[in-house]
Coordinates of N, CA, C and O in Angstrom, one line a residue:
M1 N 0.8 -1.2 0.0 CA 0.0 0.0 0.0 C 0.9 1.2 0.0 O 1.9 1.3 0.8
P2 N 0.6 2.2 -0.8 CA 1.4 3.4 -0.9 C 1.3 4.3 0.4 O 0.2 4.3 1.0
R3 N 2.4 4.9 0.8 CA 2.4 5.8 1.9 C 1.8 7.1 1.5 O 1.8 7.5 0.4
L4 N 1.4 7.9 2.5 CA 0.9 9.2 2.3 C 1.7 10.3 3.0 O 2.3 10.0 4.1
L5 N 1.7 11.5 2.4 CA 2.5 12.6 3.0 C 1.6 13.8 2.9 O 0.9 14.1 2.0
A6 N 1.8 14.6 4.0 CA 1.1 16.0 4.0 C 2.2 16.9 4.5 O 3.1 16.5 5.3
F7 N 2.1 18.2 4.2 CA 3.1 19.1 4.7 C 2.5 20.5 4.8 O 1.5 20.8 4.1
G8 N 3.0 21.3 5.7 CA 2.6 22.7 5.9 C 3.7 23.6 6.2 O 4.8 23.1 6.7
V9 N 3.5 24.9 6.0 CA 4.6 25.8 6.3 C 4.1 26.7 7.5 O 2.9 27.1 7.6
R10 N 5.0 26.9 8.4 CA 4.7 27.8 9.6 C 5.7 28.9 9.7 O 6.9 28.6 9.5
R11 N 5.3 30.1 10.1 CA 6.2 31.2 10.4 C 6.1 31.4 11.9 O 5.0 31.7 12.4
I12 N 7.2 31.3 12.6 CA 7.2 31.4 14.1 C 8.1 32.6 14.5 O 9.2 32.7 14.1
D13 N 7.5 33.5 15.2 CA 8.2 34.7 15.8 C 9.3 34.2 16.7 O 9.1 33.2 17.4
A14 N 10.3 35.0 16.9 CA 11.5 34.6 17.7 C 11.0 34.4 19.2 O 11.5 33.5 19.9
D15 N 10.0 35.2 19.6 CA 9.6 35.1 21.0 C 8.7 33.8 21.3 O 8.6 33.4 22.4
A16 N 8.3 33.2 20.2 CA 7.4 32.0 20.3 C 8.2 30.7 20.0 O 7.7 29.6 20.0
R17 N 9.5 30.9 19.6 CA 10.3 29.8 19.1 C 10.4 28.6 20.1 O 10.2 27.5 19.8
S18 N 10.7 28.9 21.4 CA 10.9 27.8 22.4 C 9.6 27.0 22.6 O 9.7 25.8 22.7
V19 N 8.5 27.7 22.6 CA 7.2 27.0 22.8 C 6.9 26.2 21.6 O 6.5 25.0 21.7
Y20 N 7.2 26.7 20.4 CA 7.0 25.9 19.1 C 7.9 24.7 19.1 O 7.4 23.6 18.8
L21 N 9.2 24.8 19.5 CA 10.0 23.6 19.4 C 9.7 22.6 20.5 O 9.8 21.4 20.2
A22 N 9.2 23.0 21.6 CA 8.7 22.1 22.6 C 7.4 21.3 22.1 O 7.3 20.1 22.3
D23 N 6.6 22.1 21.3 CA 5.4 21.4 20.8 C 5.8 20.5 19.6 O 5.1 19.5 19.5
V24 N 6.9 20.8 18.9 CA 7.3 19.8 17.9 C 7.7 18.5 18.5 O 7.3 17.4 18.0
R25 N 8.3 18.5 19.7 CA 8.7 17.2 20.3 C 7.4 16.5 20.7 O 7.3 15.3 20.6
R26 N 6.4 17.2 21.2 CA 5.1 16.6 21.6 C 4.5 16.0 20.4 O 4.0 14.8 20.4
R27 N 4.5 16.7 19.2 CA 3.8 16.2 18.0 C 4.6 15.0 17.4 O 4.0 14.1 16.9
Q28 N 5.9 15.0 17.6 CA 6.7 13.8 17.1 C 6.3 12.6 17.9 O 6.1 11.5 17.3
A29 N 6.1 12.7 19.2 CA 5.7 11.6 20.0 C 4.2 11.2 19.6 O 3.9 10.0 19.6
A30 N 3.4 12.1 19.4 CA 2.0 11.8 19.0 C 2.0 11.1 17.6 O 1.2 10.2 17.4
A31 N 2.9 11.5 16.7 CA 3.0 10.8 15.4 C 3.4 9.4 15.6 O 2.8 8.5 15.0
A32 N 4.4 9.1 16.4 CA 4.8 7.8 16.6 C 3.7 6.9 17.2 O 3.5 5.8 16.8
A33 N 2.9 7.5 18.1 CA 1.8 6.7 18.7 C 0.7 6.4 17.7 O 0.0 5.4 17.9
A34 N 0.6 7.3 16.7 CA -0.5 7.1 15.7 C 0.0 6.3 14.5 O -0.7 6.1 13.5
G35 N 1.3 5.8 14.6 CA 1.9 5.1 13.4 C 2.3 6.0 12.3 O 2.3 5.6 11.1
A36 N 2.6 7.2 12.6 CA 3.0 8.2 11.6 C 4.4 8.7 11.9 O 5.0 8.4 12.9
H37 N 4.9 9.5 11.0 CA 6.2 10.2 11.2 C 6.0 11.7 11.0 O 5.1 12.1 10.3
F38 N 6.8 12.5 11.7 CA 6.7 13.9 11.7 C 8.1 14.5 11.7 O 8.9 14.2 12.6
W39 N 8.4 15.3 10.7 CA 9.7 16.0 10.6 C 9.4 17.5 10.4 O 8.5 17.9 9.8
V40 N 10.4 18.3 11.0 CA 10.3 19.7 10.9 C 11.7 20.2 10.4 O 12.7 19.8 10.9
F41 N 11.6 21.1 9.4 CA 12.9 21.7 8.8 C 12.7 23.2 8.9 O 11.6 23.7 8.6
E42 N 13.8 23.9 9.2 CA 13.8 25.3 9.2 C 14.6 25.8 8.0 O 15.6 25.3 7.7
H43 N 14.1 26.9 7.4 CA 14.8 27.5 6.3 C 16.2 27.9 6.7 O 16.4 28.4 7.7
D44 N 17.1 27.6 5.8 CA 18.5 27.8 6.1 C 18.9 29.3 6.3 O 19.7 29.6 7.2
S45 N 18.2 30.2 5.6 CA 18.6 31.6 5.8 C 17.4 32.5 6.3 O 17.6 33.7 6.4
K46 N 16.3 31.9 6.5 CA 15.1 32.7 7.0 C 14.6 32.1 8.3 O 13.7 31.3 8.4
S47 N 15.3 32.5 9.4 CA 15.0 32.0 10.7 C 13.5 32.2 11.0 O 12.9 33.2 10.7
G48 N 12.9 31.1 11.6 CA 11.5 31.2 11.9 C 10.5 30.7 10.9 O 9.3 30.6 11.1
R49 N 11.1 30.3 9.7 CA 10.2 29.7 8.7 C 10.5 28.2 8.7 O 11.6 27.7 8.4
F50 N 9.4 27.5 9.0 CA 9.5 26.0 9.1 C 8.6 25.3 8.1 O 7.5 25.8 7.8
V51 N 9.0 24.1 7.7 CA 8.2 23.2 6.9 C 8.0 22.0 7.7 O 9.0 21.4 8.3
E52 N 6.8 21.6 7.9 CA 6.4 20.4 8.7 C 5.9 19.3 7.7 O 5.0 19.5 6.9
F53 N 6.5 18.1 7.8 CA 6.1 17.0 7.0 C 5.5 15.9 7.9 O 6.1 15.6 9.0
M54 N 4.4 15.4 7.5 CA 3.7 14.3 8.2 C 3.5 13.1 7.2 O 3.1 13.3 6.1
E55 N 3.9 11.9 7.6 CA 3.9 10.8 6.7 C 3.4 9.5 7.5 O 3.7 9.4 8.6
A56 N 2.6 8.7 6.8 CA 2.1 7.5 7.4 C 1.7 6.5 6.3 O 1.7 6.8 5.1
A57 N 1.5 5.2 6.7 CA 1.2 4.1 5.8 C -0.3 4.1 5.4 O -0.6 3.5 4.4
S58 N -1.1 4.8 6.1 CA -2.5 4.8 5.8 C -3.1 6.2 6.0 O -2.6 7.0 6.8
E59 N -4.2 6.5 5.2 CA -4.8 7.8 5.3 C -5.4 8.0 6.7 O -5.3 9.1 7.3
A60 N -6.0 6.9 7.3 CA -6.5 7.0 8.7 C -5.5 7.3 9.7 O -5.7 8.2 10.5
A61 N -4.3 6.7 9.6 CA -3.2 7.0 10.6 C -2.8 8.5 10.4 O -2.6 9.2 11.4
L62 N -2.7 8.9 9.2 CA -2.2 10.3 8.9 C -3.3 11.3 9.4 O -2.9 12.3 10.1
R63 N -4.5 11.0 9.1 CA -5.6 12.0 9.6 C -5.7 11.9 11.1 O -6.0 13.0 11.7
D64 N -5.5 10.8 11.8 CA -5.6 10.7 13.2 C -4.5 11.6 13.8 O -4.7 12.3 14.8
F65 N -3.3 11.4 13.3 CA -2.2 12.3 13.8 C -2.5 13.7 13.5 O -2.3 14.6 14.4
M66 N -2.9 14.1 12.3 CA -3.1 15.5 12.0 C -4.2 16.1 12.9 O -4.0 17.2 13.4
A67 N -5.2 15.4 13.2 CA -6.3 15.9 14.1 C -5.7 16.1 15.5 O -6.0 17.1 16.1
G68 N -4.9 15.2 16.0 CA -4.3 15.3 17.3 C -3.2 16.3 17.4 O -2.8 16.8 18.5
A69 N -2.7 16.7 16.3 CA -1.5 17.7 16.2 C -2.0 19.1 15.9 O -1.1 19.9 15.6
G70 N -3.3 19.3 15.9 CA -3.8 20.7 15.6 C -4.0 21.0 14.2 O -4.3 22.1 13.8
Y71 N -4.1 20.0 13.3 CA -4.4 20.2 11.9 C -5.8 19.8 11.6 O -6.2 19.9 10.4
E72 N -6.6 19.5 12.6 CA -8.0 19.1 12.3 C -8.7 20.2 11.6 O -8.6 21.4 12.0
G73 N -9.3 19.9 10.5 CA -10.0 20.9 9.7 C -9.1 21.7 8.7 O -9.6 22.5 8.0
A74 N -7.8 21.5 8.8 CA -6.9 22.1 7.9 C -7.1 21.6 6.5 O -7.4 20.4 6.3
S75 N -6.8 22.4 5.6 CA -7.0 22.0 4.2 C -5.6 21.6 3.6 O -5.2 22.1 2.5
L76 N -4.9 20.7 4.3 CA -3.7 20.2 3.7 C -3.9 19.1 2.7 O -4.7 18.2 3.0
A77 N -3.2 19.2 1.6 CA -3.4 18.2 0.6 C -2.6 16.9 1.0 O -1.6 17.0 1.6
L78 N -3.1 15.8 0.7 CA -2.4 14.5 0.9 C -1.7 14.1 -0.4 O -2.3 14.2 -1.5
W79 N -0.5 13.7 -0.3 CA 0.3 13.3 -1.4 C 0.5 11.8 -1.3 O 1.0 11.3 -0.2
R80 N 0.2 11.0 -2.3 CA 0.3 9.6 -2.3 C 1.6 9.1 -3.0 O 2.0 9.6 -4.0
E81 N 2.3 8.2 -2.3 CA 3.6 7.7 -2.8 C 3.3 7.0 -4.2 O 2.4 6.2 -4.3
V82 N 4.3 7.2 -5.1 CA 4.2 6.5 -6.4 C 5.5 5.7 -6.5 O 6.6 6.1 -6.0
Q83 N 5.5 4.7 -7.3 CA 6.6 3.9 -7.6 C 7.1 4.2 -9.0 O 6.3 4.1 -9.9
G84 N 8.3 4.5 -9.1 CA 8.9 4.8 -10.5 C 9.0 3.6 -11.3 O 9.0 2.5 -10.8
G85 N 9.0 3.7 -12.6 CA 9.1 2.6 -13.5 C 10.5 2.4 -13.9 O 11.1 1.6 -14.4

């Protein structure tokens, strides 16, 4: 079964950075509990600009994680894994 991926971009002010990074750790644990993965990358030259990637083996697992991580109702597109020929 193909895996699914969703991603979103967040801009975090410097004064909210420590709270955001603590929440990232909480969401990584929530992803693992839901059978999903969660990665966060910060732009190399634009501090405070983050890309969050969420990935799972099923749509249900991905949506469960997204709902628990504050993405419930968000209009994030799901990307389905394809196999190259």
